[in-house]
Coordinates of C-alpha atoms in Angstrom, one line a residue:
M97 CA 24.0 -0.2 -2.1
S98 CA 21.5 -2.9 -3.9
S99 CA 18.4 -3.9 -3.2
F100 CA 16.1 -6.6 -5.0
R101 CA 12.1 -6.2 -5.2
F102 CA 10.0 -10.0 -5.9
A103 CA 6.4 -10.7 -5.3
D104 CA 5.9 -8.9 -2.1
F105 CA 9.2 -8.7 -1.0
L106 CA 12.2 -6.1 -0.6
L107 CA 15.9 -7.9 -0.1
S108 CA 18.3 -5.2 1.2
T109 CA 21.6 -7.3 0.8
E110 CA 23.9 -4.6 2.3
E111 CA 21.7 -4.1 5.5
R112 CA 21.0 -8.0 5.4
K113 CA 17.2 -7.4 5.7
L114 CA 14.4 -9.4 4.2
S115 CA 11.0 -7.3 4.6
R116 CA 7.4 -8.0 3.3
D117 CA 4.8 -5.2 3.5
C118 CA 7.3 -3.4 5.4
I119 CA 7.9 -5.9 8.5
E120 CA 11.3 -7.2 8.5
L121 CA 11.1 -11.4 8.1
P122 CA 13.2 -13.5 10.7
L123 CA 15.8 -15.2 8.6
G124 CA 18.9 -17.0 9.4
A125 CA 22.7 -15.7 8.3
R126 CA 22.9 -18.7 6.1
A127 CA 19.4 -18.8 4.6
F128 CA 20.1 -15.0 3.9
D129 CA 23.3 -15.4 2.2
M130 CA 22.0 -18.2 0.1
L131 CA 19.0 -15.9 -1.1
S132 CA 21.4 -13.3 -1.8
F133 CA 23.5 -15.6 -3.5
M134 CA 20.7 -16.9 -5.6
V135 CA 19.2 -13.6 -6.3
E136 CA 22.0 -12.2 -7.8
N137 CA 22.5 -14.9 -10.1
R138 CA 19.2 -15.9 -10.7
H139 CA 19.6 -15.9 -14.5
R140 CA 21.1 -19.3 -14.4
V141 CA 20.8 -22.5 -12.7
L142 CA 23.1 -22.7 -9.7
T143 CA 24.7 -26.3 -9.0
K144 CA 24.5 -27.7 -5.4
E145 CA 28.5 -27.2 -5.1
E146 CA 28.4 -23.4 -6.5
I147 CA 26.0 -22.9 -3.5
L148 CA 27.8 -24.6 -0.9
D149 CA 31.1 -22.7 -1.4
A150 CA 29.3 -19.6 -1.7
V151 CA 27.3 -19.9 1.4
W152 CA 29.8 -22.2 3.5
P153 CA 33.4 -20.7 2.1
D154 CA 36.5 -23.0 3.1
I155 CA 34.2 -25.3 5.3
A156 CA 33.5 -28.5 4.5
V157 CA 29.8 -29.2 5.3
E158 CA 27.2 -32.2 4.7
E159 CA 24.7 -31.5 1.7
S160 CA 22.0 -32.0 3.9
N161 CA 22.9 -28.4 5.0
L162 CA 21.8 -27.3 1.9
T163 CA 18.4 -29.2 2.1
V164 CA 17.7 -27.5 5.4
Q165 CA 18.3 -23.9 4.3
V166 CA 16.3 -24.4 0.8
S167 CA 13.4 -25.9 3.0
A168 CA 13.8 -22.7 5.5
L169 CA 13.7 -20.4 2.5
R170 CA 11.0 -22.0 0.7
K171 CA 8.7 -21.7 4.1
V172 CA 9.3 -17.9 3.8
L173 CA 8.9 -17.2 0.6
G174 CA 6.9 -19.8 -1.0
A175 CA 7.4 -23.3 -2.7
K176 CA 7.5 -21.8 -6.0
A177 CA 10.5 -19.3 -5.3
L178 CA 13.2 -21.8 -5.7
A179 CA 12.8 -24.2 -8.3
T180 CA 14.6 -27.8 -8.0
I181 CA 16.6 -28.7 -11.3
P182 CA 16.8 -32.6 -11.2
G183 CA 20.6 -33.8 -11.5
R184 CA 21.8 -29.9 -12.1
G185 CA 20.7 -27.8 -9.0
Y186 CA 18.3 -25.2 -8.1
Q187 CA 17.4 -21.6 -9.5
F188 CA 15.8 -18.8 -8.2
V189 CA 12.7 -17.9 -10.3
L190 CA 10.6 -15.4 -9.0
S191 CA 10.4 -12.2 -11.1
V192 CA 13.0 -9.7 -9.8
E193 CA 13.6 -5.9 -10.2
E194 CA 16.7 -4.8 -9.0
N195 CA 17.4 -1.1 -7.4
T196 CA 20.5 0.6 -7.2
P197 CA 19.7 3.8 -6.2
G198 CA 22.0 6.0 -3.6
T199 CA 19.8 5.2 -0.7
V200 CA 18.1 2.1 -0.5
P201 CA 14.4 1.9 0.5
D202 CA 13.9 0.9 4.1
S203 CA 11.5 -1.9 4.4
G204 CA 9.9 -1.2 1.6
K205 CA 8.9 2.5 2.3
R206 CA 9.5 5.0 -0.2
V207 CA 12.5 7.3 0.3
T208 CA 13.4 10.8 -1.1
G209 CA 15.4 10.9 -3.9
V210 CA 14.3 7.4 -5.4
T211 CA 12.2 8.1 -8.2
E212 CA 9.9 5.0 -8.9
V213 CA 8.2 5.1 -12.6
L214 CA 5.7 2.9 -14.3
V215 CA 5.2 3.4 -18.1
L216 CA 1.6 1.9 -19.2
P217 CA 1.0 0.8 -21.9
F218 CA 0.0 3.4 -24.5
T219 CA -3.4 3.0 -25.8
N220 CA -4.1 2.3 -29.8
I221 CA -6.3 5.2 -30.9
S222 CA -6.1 4.4 -34.5
N223 CA -9.0 3.2 -36.5
D224 CA -6.7 -0.1 -37.8
P225 CA -6.5 -2.3 -34.5
D226 CA -3.6 -4.0 -36.5
Q227 CA -1.9 -1.0 -35.4
E228 CA -1.6 -2.2 -31.8
Y229 CA 1.8 -3.5 -32.5
F230 CA 3.1 0.0 -33.4
A231 CA 1.7 1.2 -29.9
D232 CA 3.4 -1.6 -28.1
G233 CA 6.5 -0.7 -29.8
I234 CA 6.4 2.6 -28.5
T235 CA 5.7 1.9 -25.0
E236 CA 8.6 -0.5 -25.1
D237 CA 10.9 1.9 -26.1
V238 CA 9.9 4.6 -23.7
I239 CA 10.6 1.9 -21.2
T240 CA 14.0 0.9 -22.2
D241 CA 15.0 4.5 -22.8
L242 CA 13.8 5.6 -19.2
S243 CA 15.8 2.4 -17.9
K244 CA 19.1 3.9 -19.2
V245 CA 18.9 6.7 -16.7
A246 CA 20.6 5.5 -13.5
A247 CA 18.6 8.0 -11.1
L248 CA 15.4 6.4 -12.5
S249 CA 13.8 2.8 -11.0
V250 CA 11.3 1.8 -14.1
V251 CA 9.2 -0.9 -13.7
A252 CA 9.8 -3.9 -16.0
R253 CA 8.1 -4.3 -19.2
N254 CA 6.7 -7.5 -17.9
T255 CA 5.0 -6.1 -14.8
A256 CA 4.0 -2.9 -17.0
F257 CA 2.1 -5.2 -19.8
T258 CA -0.2 -6.6 -17.2
F259 CA -2.0 -3.4 -17.5
K260 CA -2.7 -3.4 -21.0
G261 CA -6.4 -3.1 -21.6
R262 CA -7.2 -1.9 -18.2
A263 CA -9.0 0.9 -16.6
V264 CA -6.3 2.1 -14.0
N265 CA -6.6 4.0 -11.0
V266 CA -3.4 5.7 -11.2
S267 CA -3.2 7.0 -7.5
K268 CA -4.0 3.6 -6.2
T269 CA -1.7 1.9 -8.3
A270 CA 0.8 3.8 -7.7
Q271 CA 0.1 3.5 -3.8
D272 CA 0.0 -0.2 -4.1
M273 CA 3.4 -0.5 -6.2
N274 CA 4.9 2.5 -4.1
L275 CA 5.5 4.6 -7.3
T276 CA 6.4 8.0 -7.7
H277 CA 5.4 8.6 -10.9
V278 CA 2.9 6.6 -14.2
V279 CA 3.4 7.9 -17.6
E280 CA 0.4 7.0 -20.0
G281 CA -0.3 8.0 -23.4
S282 CA -1.9 7.0 -26.5
V283 CA -0.6 6.6 -30.6
R284 CA -2.5 7.4 -33.4
K285 CA -1.1 6.3 -37.0
S286 CA -2.5 7.5 -40.2
G287 CA -0.5 6.8 -43.2
S288 CA 2.7 8.5 -42.8
R289 CA 1.8 10.7 -40.1
I290 CA 1.7 9.6 -36.3
R291 CA 0.1 11.4 -33.2
I292 CA 1.1 10.8 -29.9
N293 CA -0.2 11.9 -26.4
A294 CA 1.8 11.1 -23.2
Q295 CA 1.7 12.8 -19.8
L296 CA 3.5 12.2 -16.4
V297 CA 1.2 11.8 -13.5
D298 CA 2.3 12.6 -10.0
G299 CA 1.7 9.0 -7.8
A300 CA 0.9 10.7 -4.9
T301 CA -1.9 13.2 -6.2
G302 CA -2.8 11.8 -9.7
R303 CA -2.6 15.0 -11.1
P304 CA -0.4 15.6 -14.2
I305 CA 2.7 17.3 -14.0
W306 CA 3.2 17.3 -17.6
A307 CA 1.9 16.4 -20.7
E308 CA 2.4 17.1 -24.4
R309 CA 1.0 16.1 -27.9
F310 CA 3.4 15.2 -30.7
D311 CA 2.2 15.2 -34.3
R312 CA 5.2 13.8 -36.7
D313 CA 5.9 12.6 -40.1
L314 CA 6.9 8.6 -39.2
T315 CA 10.4 9.4 -40.3
D316 CA 10.8 11.5 -37.4
I317 CA 9.5 8.9 -35.0
F318 CA 13.2 8.2 -33.7
D319 CA 13.9 12.0 -32.8
L320 CA 9.8 11.9 -31.5
Q321 CA 10.7 8.7 -28.8
D322 CA 13.7 11.0 -27.9
Q323 CA 11.6 13.8 -27.3
I324 CA 9.2 12.2 -25.2
T325 CA 11.9 10.5 -23.0
E326 CA 14.1 13.7 -22.4
A327 CA 10.7 15.6 -21.6
I328 CA 9.8 13.0 -18.9
V329 CA 13.4 13.0 -17.5
S330 CA 13.3 16.9 -17.6
A331 CA 9.8 16.7 -15.6
L332 CA 11.3 14.7 -13.1
K333 CA 13.9 17.2 -12.9
V334 CA 16.4 14.6 -13.5
R335 CA 19.8 15.5 -15.5
L336 CA 21.0 13.4 -17.7
V337 CA 24.7 12.7 -18.3
P338 CA 26.3 12.4 -21.7
A339 CA 26.6 8.6 -21.7
E340 CA 22.9 8.3 -21.0
R341 CA 22.0 11.1 -23.7
L342 CA 23.8 8.9 -26.1
A343 CA 22.3 5.7 -24.6
I344 CA 19.0 7.0 -25.0
Q345 CA 19.5 7.9 -28.8
S346 CA 21.1 4.6 -29.8
R347 CA 18.4 2.6 -32.0
P348 CA 18.6 -0.6 -33.4
T349 CA 18.5 1.0 -37.0
A350 CA 18.8 4.3 -38.0
N351 CA 16.0 3.8 -40.8
P352 CA 12.0 4.4 -39.3
E353 CA 10.6 2.3 -42.3
A354 CA 12.6 -0.7 -41.4
Y355 CA 12.1 -0.6 -37.4
E356 CA 8.0 -0.5 -38.4
L357 CA 8.5 -3.4 -41.0
Y358 CA 10.7 -5.3 -37.9
L359 CA 8.0 -4.4 -35.6
Q360 CA 5.2 -5.9 -37.6
A361 CA 7.5 -9.0 -38.0
R362 CA 8.3 -9.6 -34.6
Y363 CA 4.2 -9.6 -34.0
H364 CA 4.3 -12.9 -36.2
H365 CA 7.1 -14.4 -35.8
T366 CA 5.7 -15.7 -32.3
R367 CA 2.6 -17.5 -34.0
L368 CA 4.3 -20.7 -34.8
D369 CA 2.1 -21.6 -37.9
R370 CA 3.3 -21.7 -41.8
R371 CA 1.3 -18.5 -42.4
N372 CA 2.6 -16.4 -39.9
F373 CA 6.2 -17.6 -40.1
E374 CA 5.7 -16.8 -43.9
I375 CA 4.8 -13.3 -43.0
A376 CA 7.6 -12.6 -40.5
S377 CA 10.0 -13.6 -43.2
R378 CA 8.6 -11.4 -45.7
L379 CA 8.6 -8.4 -43.4
A380 CA 11.7 -9.0 -41.8
Q381 CA 13.6 -9.5 -45.5
K382 CA 11.8 -6.3 -46.4
A383 CA 13.3 -4.7 -43.5
L384 CA 17.0 -6.0 -44.6
D385 CA 16.5 -4.5 -48.0
I386 CA 16.0 -0.9 -46.5
D387 CA 19.1 -1.5 -43.9
P388 CA 21.0 -4.8 -44.6
D389 CA 23.0 -4.3 -40.9
F390 CA 19.7 -4.3 -38.9
G391 CA 20.8 -7.0 -36.7
L392 CA 17.8 -7.8 -34.8
A393 CA 16.1 -8.2 -38.2
W394 CA 18.5 -10.7 -39.1
A395 CA 18.1 -12.6 -35.7
L396 CA 14.0 -12.7 -36.3
L397 CA 14.6 -13.9 -40.1
A398 CA 16.5 -16.7 -38.9
I399 CA 14.0 -17.7 -36.3
S400 CA 11.4 -17.5 -38.7
R401 CA 13.1 -19.5 -41.8
T402 CA 13.7 -22.3 -39.0
G403 CA 10.1 -22.1 -38.4
L404 CA 9.4 -22.8 -42.0
Y405 CA 11.8 -25.2 -42.7
G406 CA 10.7 -27.6 -40.0
L407 CA 7.1 -27.2 -41.9
S408 CA 8.8 -27.8 -45.1
G409 CA 7.6 -24.5 -46.2
S410 CA 11.3 -23.4 -46.9
T411 CA 14.3 -24.8 -49.1
E412 CA 16.6 -23.0 -46.3
H413 CA 17.2 -23.4 -42.6
G414 CA 18.0 -19.9 -40.9
L415 CA 21.9 -20.7 -40.0
Q416 CA 23.2 -18.4 -42.7
A417 CA 20.5 -15.0 -41.5
A418 CA 21.6 -16.1 -37.7
E419 CA 25.2 -16.2 -38.5
R420 CA 25.0 -12.8 -40.0
A421 CA 23.1 -11.0 -37.0
L422 CA 26.2 -12.5 -35.0
A423 CA 29.0 -11.2 -37.3
L424 CA 27.0 -7.4 -36.7
N425 CA 26.9 -8.0 -32.9
P426 CA 28.5 -11.0 -31.5
D427 CA 26.8 -10.0 -27.8
L428 CA 23.0 -10.0 -29.4
A429 CA 21.2 -12.0 -27.4
E430 CA 18.4 -13.0 -29.8
A431 CA 20.8 -13.8 -32.6
L432 CA 22.5 -16.3 -30.3
A433 CA 18.9 -17.5 -29.4
A434 CA 18.0 -17.7 -32.9
K435 CA 21.3 -19.7 -33.9
A436 CA 20.7 -21.9 -30.9
F437 CA 17.2 -22.5 -32.6
V438 CA 18.7 -23.4 -35.9
L439 CA 21.1 -25.7 -34.3
A440 CA 18.6 -27.6 -32.4
G441 CA 16.4 -28.2 -35.4
L442 CA 19.7 -29.7 -37.1
G443 CA 20.0 -31.9 -33.9
R444 CA 23.0 -30.4 -32.5
F445 CA 22.1 -29.9 -28.9
D446 CA 25.2 -29.1 -27.2
E447 CA 25.8 -26.2 -29.4
A448 CA 22.6 -25.0 -28.9
F449 CA 22.5 -25.1 -24.9
E450 CA 26.0 -23.5 -25.2
L451 CA 24.4 -20.6 -27.3
H452 CA 21.0 -20.7 -25.1
E453 CA 23.1 -20.2 -21.9
R454 CA 25.3 -16.9 -23.3
S455 CA 21.9 -15.6 -24.7
L456 CA 20.3 -16.0 -21.0
Q457 CA 23.2 -14.3 -19.7
L458 CA 23.1 -11.5 -21.8
D459 CA 19.5 -10.5 -21.6
P460 CA 17.4 -12.9 -19.3
N461 CA 14.1 -10.4 -20.1
S462 CA 13.9 -11.6 -23.7
Y463 CA 11.0 -13.1 -24.9
D464 CA 12.9 -14.8 -27.8
V465 CA 15.9 -16.1 -25.4
R466 CA 13.4 -17.5 -23.2
F467 CA 11.0 -19.3 -25.6
L468 CA 13.9 -20.5 -27.7
Y469 CA 15.5 -22.0 -24.7
G470 CA 12.2 -23.4 -23.2
R471 CA 11.7 -25.2 -26.6
T472 CA 15.2 -26.9 -26.9
C473 CA 15.0 -27.9 -23.0
F474 CA 11.4 -29.6 -24.0
Q475 CA 13.0 -31.1 -27.1
T476 CA 15.7 -33.1 -24.8
G477 CA 13.5 -33.9 -22.0
R478 CA 14.6 -31.1 -19.7
H479 CA 11.2 -30.4 -18.4
D480 CA 11.5 -28.3 -15.4
E481 CA 14.0 -26.2 -16.9
A482 CA 11.6 -25.9 -20.1
I483 CA 8.7 -24.9 -17.3
L484 CA 11.0 -22.0 -15.9
H485 CA 11.9 -20.4 -19.4
W486 CA 8.1 -21.2 -20.9
E487 CA 6.6 -19.7 -17.6
R488 CA 8.9 -16.7 -18.1
A489 CA 8.1 -16.1 -21.6
T490 CA 4.8 -16.2 -20.8
E491 CA 5.2 -13.3 -18.4
L492 CA 7.0 -11.1 -20.6
S493 CA 4.4 -11.1 -23.7
E494 CA 1.0 -10.6 -22.9
A495 CA 0.6 -11.5 -27.0
D496 CA 1.8 -15.2 -26.2
L497 CA 0.3 -18.2 -27.0
A498 CA 3.0 -20.7 -28.1
A499 CA 4.9 -20.9 -24.4
T500 CA 1.6 -20.7 -22.6
S501 CA 0.0 -23.3 -24.4
H502 CA 3.4 -25.5 -24.9
V503 CA 4.0 -25.3 -21.1
A504 CA 1.1 -27.7 -20.4
M505 CA 3.3 -30.9 -21.9
C506 CA 5.9 -30.1 -19.3
Y507 CA 3.3 -30.1 -16.3
K508 CA 1.5 -33.2 -17.7
A509 CA 5.3 -34.9 -18.0
T510 CA 6.2 -34.0 -14.4
G511 CA 3.0 -35.2 -12.9
Q512 CA 1.4 -32.0 -12.3
H513 CA -2.0 -32.5 -13.8
E514 CA -3.9 -29.5 -12.1
K515 CA -1.5 -27.4 -13.7
V516 CA -2.0 -28.6 -17.0
L517 CA -5.7 -27.9 -16.8
D518 CA -4.7 -24.2 -15.3
T519 CA -2.6 -23.8 -18.3
A520 CA -5.1 -24.7 -20.6
R521 CA -7.8 -22.6 -19.0
R522 CA -4.8 -19.5 -19.3
T523 CA -4.2 -20.4 -22.7
L524 CA -8.0 -20.2 -23.8
A525 CA -8.6 -16.7 -22.0
R526 CA -5.7 -15.4 -24.2
V527 CA -6.8 -17.2 -27.7
E528 CA -10.2 -15.7 -27.2
R529 CA -9.0 -12.2 -26.8
V530 CA -7.1 -12.6 -29.8
L531 CA -10.3 -13.7 -31.8
A532 CA -12.2 -11.3 -30.1
E533 CA -10.2 -8.9 -32.5
N534 CA -9.5 -11.2 -35.6
S535 CA -11.9 -14.6 -35.5
S536 CA -9.9 -15.7 -38.4
D537 CA -6.3 -15.9 -36.6
S538 CA -5.3 -19.4 -37.6
Y539 CA -2.6 -19.6 -34.9
A540 CA -5.1 -18.6 -32.2
L541 CA -7.7 -20.9 -33.5
I542 CA -5.1 -23.9 -33.4
T543 CA -4.2 -22.9 -30.2
G544 CA -7.3 -22.8 -28.9
V545 CA -8.0 -26.6 -30.1
S546 CA -5.5 -28.0 -28.3
A547 CA -6.7 -25.8 -24.9
L548 CA -10.3 -27.1 -25.5
A549 CA -8.9 -30.7 -26.0
K550 CA -7.0 -30.7 -22.7
L551 CA -10.4 -29.3 -20.7
G552 CA -12.1 -32.2 -22.4
E553 CA -14.3 -30.2 -24.1
A554 CA -14.8 -32.4 -27.3
E555 CA -17.9 -30.8 -29.0
R556 CA -16.0 -27.4 -29.1
T557 CA -12.4 -29.2 -30.2
R558 CA -14.1 -30.2 -33.3
Q559 CA -16.1 -27.3 -34.4
W560 CA -12.9 -24.9 -33.6
S561 CA -10.5 -27.8 -35.8
L562 CA -13.2 -27.5 -38.9
R563 CA -12.5 -23.5 -38.1
V564 CA -9.1 -23.5 -38.3
K565 CA -9.1 -25.8 -41.5
A566 CA -11.5 -23.2 -43.2
V567 CA -8.8 -20.7 -42.4
D568 CA -5.9 -22.6 -43.5
P569 CA -6.6 -26.0 -45.2
D570 CA -3.1 -26.7 -46.2
D571 CA -0.8 -25.8 -43.0
P572 CA 0.7 -29.1 -42.0
S573 CA 1.4 -27.6 -38.4
I574 CA -2.4 -27.4 -38.2
D575 CA -2.9 -31.0 -38.9
Y576 CA -0.6 -32.0 -36.6
N577 CA -2.0 -30.3 -34.0
I578 CA -5.7 -31.6 -34.7
A579 CA -4.1 -34.8 -34.5
C580 CA -2.8 -34.2 -31.0
A581 CA -6.1 -32.9 -30.1
M582 CA -8.1 -36.0 -31.3
A583 CA -5.5 -38.6 -29.4
L584 CA -6.4 -36.4 -26.5
L585 CA -9.9 -37.2 -26.8
G586 CA -9.4 -40.5 -27.3
E587 CA -10.2 -40.4 -31.3
T588 CA -7.5 -42.6 -32.1
E589 CA -8.5 -43.3 -35.8
T590 CA -9.1 -39.8 -36.8
A591 CA -5.7 -38.8 -35.0
L592 CA -3.6 -41.2 -37.1
D593 CA -5.4 -40.3 -40.6
T594 CA -4.6 -37.0 -40.0
L595 CA -1.3 -37.5 -38.7
E596 CA -0.8 -39.9 -41.8
T597 CA -1.6 -36.8 -44.2
C598 CA 0.8 -34.1 -42.5
L599 CA 4.1 -35.9 -41.4
P600 CA 5.2 -36.4 -45.2
R601 CA 5.1 -32.6 -45.3
V602 CA 7.1 -31.9 -42.5
D603 CA 10.8 -31.8 -41.9
P604 CA 11.5 -35.5 -40.6
V605 CA 14.4 -34.5 -38.4
T606 CA 12.8 -31.4 -36.6
F607 CA 9.4 -33.8 -36.2
A608 CA 11.0 -36.7 -35.3
V609 CA 12.5 -35.2 -31.8
W610 CA 9.4 -33.5 -31.5
I611 CA 7.1 -36.2 -31.5
E612 CA 9.3 -38.2 -29.1
Q613 CA 8.6 -35.7 -26.3
D614 CA 5.1 -34.9 -27.5
N615 CA 2.9 -36.5 -24.6
D616 CA 0.0 -35.3 -26.4
L617 CA 0.3 -38.4 -28.5
D618 CA 0.7 -40.9 -25.8
A619 CA -2.7 -42.7 -26.4
L620 CA -1.1 -43.5 -29.8
R621 CA 2.4 -44.9 -28.7
D622 CA 1.3 -48.6 -28.6
L623 CA -0.8 -49.1 -31.8
P624 CA 1.2 -50.4 -34.7
R625 CA -0.1 -47.9 -36.9
F626 CA 1.5 -45.0 -35.0
Q627 CA 4.5 -47.2 -34.5
R628 CA 5.0 -47.3 -38.6
L629 CA 4.3 -43.9 -38.9
V630 CA 7.1 -43.1 -36.7
C631 CA 9.6 -45.7 -38.0
D632 CA 9.0 -43.8 -41.6
L633 CA 9.7 -40.5 -40.1
D634 CA 12.9 -41.6 -38.3
A635 CA 13.8 -43.1 -41.6
R636 CA 13.5 -40.1 -43.6
A637 CA 15.6 -38.1 -40.6
A638 CA 18.2 -40.6 -40.8
A639 CA 18.4 -40.4 -44.4
A640 CA 18.5 -36.5 -44.3
T641 CA 21.2 -36.3 -41.7
A642 CA 23.4 -38.9 -43.4

């Protein structure tokens, strides 16, 4: 029997109940069938024909019936639950956690035998704040490993990481989220040594029922993660079947050093300036020098090389790296997303969308899958879909700055101007958290420049532009984003001067497509000087693809 949780709702498909805060909600039979179908197929856009066939099988009905049921569901769930994708259909877009225990919770009440676990982000207590990536990686692995145990229902990573950096009242959180247990811990890494403190807390009493300290050499990190997971499972009095034990012990690489390099690279590759792409590429390549069969590292290298290629920071795009990742594992979602990103950069959008759709079906909760799909949607003017993917990406990664910033352009394109401002404020809040740790983070600074310009804070925009140029004076992506900010502020000559210096230093194919969609530059479009710059860029793009 399956049940699905989203927002404050519990959907029990076999009992045909939709409840909120333990109260069953009235819902017609057709509306319930539609909701169940859309939730079960939430990872893709459903055409109107598909929905009609599923909800009214073997009956010819008018499309107006579909509209009536969509309206009914939005009244119950809220307007944002079902997204309309113009010309395509509808998609259920709330974050969903699926439970398939032997007994389904009744209207949201806890039921004996259902073990609901939240893994709080492990705290980095190393003296080096740059080790944050390592603590996050440990947390993600514990979540992933526990999720492989059928008897456990584990809170999804994106929900768990909303608690990062916050003081948590475990008992209250357990009560609010209907949890039985909470895992918390800390990580200290010094040289080649690592210490992890972990404990399992009873959600009802707030008291630890298991706690242990692990001191190991970094080369033992995978064995250590297995021990932590199995200790938690044992404390929960859950017995692992052999297949679950094997799944927990499976790792993307057998080499701990390669894995640590990958974790470092993963942090940098989500920051879309040349410096971070270069760092991510170097780290991924080092990981691959150690383990040439590390598929995730090949996928990450493909993404970073493609980013560098777009900024003329590399003579090779990432196609070969993406294809190597897929040769190692044809069903690796990140590799499919990486190849789609490469093909989109080459203007091969039909092929890119096929790969994006496959990657989404394989792993709808991958940050790379969501961010890169959203990027290709934006490049082709599919703004509603880009919003879905980029907003999901912001949920999946608290460290994300790119999706949080970029989605504002989609809100502007669809006339949602209040959301442009809300997104800019969200972005600025994330940026300021990053800069509190590292005031010279170039990508955080340039992302802040864009957010401040959207909020109309002209003086701070100029100040931050000077700051980021002092940190990295030569990156064309920084110049491009400063030009966009100046255009938003109405400083057209400064914007044009900056574009004039940066556009000759970028890949023309990538930027010709991007500029066409980038509405931050709309104030310049009727100006002859801007039109000449675009003409030159288009001519270079045509020559490059001839």
